[in-house]
């Protein structure tokens, strides 16, 4: 019997980029509570199978400047879920006055959530013998001890020294031996237990949300900054892995030369990796970091991928990034080690934006990792621009209208010069009145297997709704949308576009019925 040949067609996907801090809610910051589940339901209605987030680490502002590469942002913990666990009473939540305002207010959030967290911790301590969470808590501490022990001590010390950077602590504490750590763990036992409890709760709530998303066929794209914060448990606990002095101060720091975002480059200030030291143990720290992040998400975007090929090294006392120079990164050897430890088929996206050389392209191709195509970068008048959809020679990439560092598409179009606007209108055959939908359709219609749209573009919001302006220190990371923004009409329209461009995947039940 002859069989009709059916060629294998790669699965095309689409989704939305929005960080959990941007969810609606009464606590001054989005969290992992009811509105997070409402967002997942919206994605399902809209036929989306991807949810992209920013890094989940603990921070007072930028997700790319966290106190740890492994810990979670405690202010994403939902008090409503703590009530579900029996750690808060209804009266505790009723006494709370909702925080007003449409943006994240990082100065108010601790005062809002800390009292509720402390009540939950006291309840947990008082009912340990009967609490069903206790066994989970103990298992969590054992499984995560490879980072949790140092992190909890670091944060307890930071609180003990009034929140000051660890570089200002007494030298004995800055470079502690095992005995010193033991003494301080005993001295700060109570705050350490509180810190560990909150990390347990964060992980528990995150994994519950992730399971909910996965059950609905939605994969989560996480994000890992290539560099770590100077004031972090990573550098404090493992200074030998970084270019720092005996006192812990960086000798060289990270950044980039002049680029799309800045004429003088960007001076990020992160300590740089001492790659020869990482090589000695087969890049064990990095492998642990990637493995840990892949437990929190399904796919992982590595920020600033090009630094694995060459990185911009800037003297620590430099005033601008212009004083830097290129140094070779760990290149192919690094990814060989990661694949040997975690498998050849790494679910990783390479953020290959910025100054991209032939060497960076060769490294990305060597790893087989998908790169990124950003539509806002496509219209510089160069017909060979790699971000133009017709120049996308491989489907092994991820298409974006813009990223968290870009202006919103509406804002970008408003600020573009008339020549660029004319090119865009002719390219998309549009009058520009609904430019965000024009960009979304072009993005979804591209050859890229994955297409992702920031929430601001989905909602047609202007430049006042930006998540981040690179090189600007204040006013970033505060974006939040409103619950009423996620309408059934919006979900249905996005679903129609998703189906039109072959990115819709029918649910299991529907797929079986249609057979």
PDB file of N, CA, C and O in Angstrom, residues 59 152 188 400 404:
ATOM      1  N   UNK A  59      16.424  41.815  43.593  1.00  0.00           N
ATOM      2  CA  UNK A  59      16.957  43.113  43.201  1.00  0.00           C
ATOM      3  C   UNK A  59      16.106  44.226  43.774  1.00  0.00           C
ATOM      4  O   UNK A  59      14.935  44.015  44.104  1.00  0.00           O
ATOM      5  N   UNK A 152      22.052  33.121  51.954  1.00  0.00           N
ATOM      6  CA  UNK A 152      21.322  33.512  53.170  1.00  0.00           C
ATOM      7  C   UNK A 152      22.247  34.200  54.172  1.00  0.00           C
ATOM      8  O   UNK A 152      21.848  35.174  54.818  1.00  0.00           O
ATOM      9  N   UNK A 188      23.642  34.876  63.466  1.00  0.00           N
ATOM     10  CA  UNK A 188      22.525  35.405  62.683  1.00  0.00           C
ATOM     11  C   UNK A 188      21.535  34.301  62.297  1.00  0.00           C
ATOM     12  O   UNK A 188      20.898  34.359  61.249  1.00  0.00           O
ATOM     13  N   UNK A 400      11.321  39.322  17.157  1.00  0.00           N
ATOM     14  CA  UNK A 400      10.709  40.238  18.123  1.00  0.00           C
ATOM     15  C   UNK A 400      10.307  41.518  17.406  1.00  0.00           C
ATOM     16  O   UNK A 400      10.992  41.971  16.493  1.00  0.00           O
ATOM     17  N   UNK A 404      12.857  44.402  25.786  1.00  0.00           N
ATOM     18  CA  UNK A 404      12.662  45.226  26.976  1.00  0.00           C
ATOM     19  C   UNK A 404      13.539  46.476  26.961  1.00  0.00           C
ATOM     20  O   UNK A 404      13.271  47.445  27.676  1.00  0.00           O
TER      21      UNK A 404
END
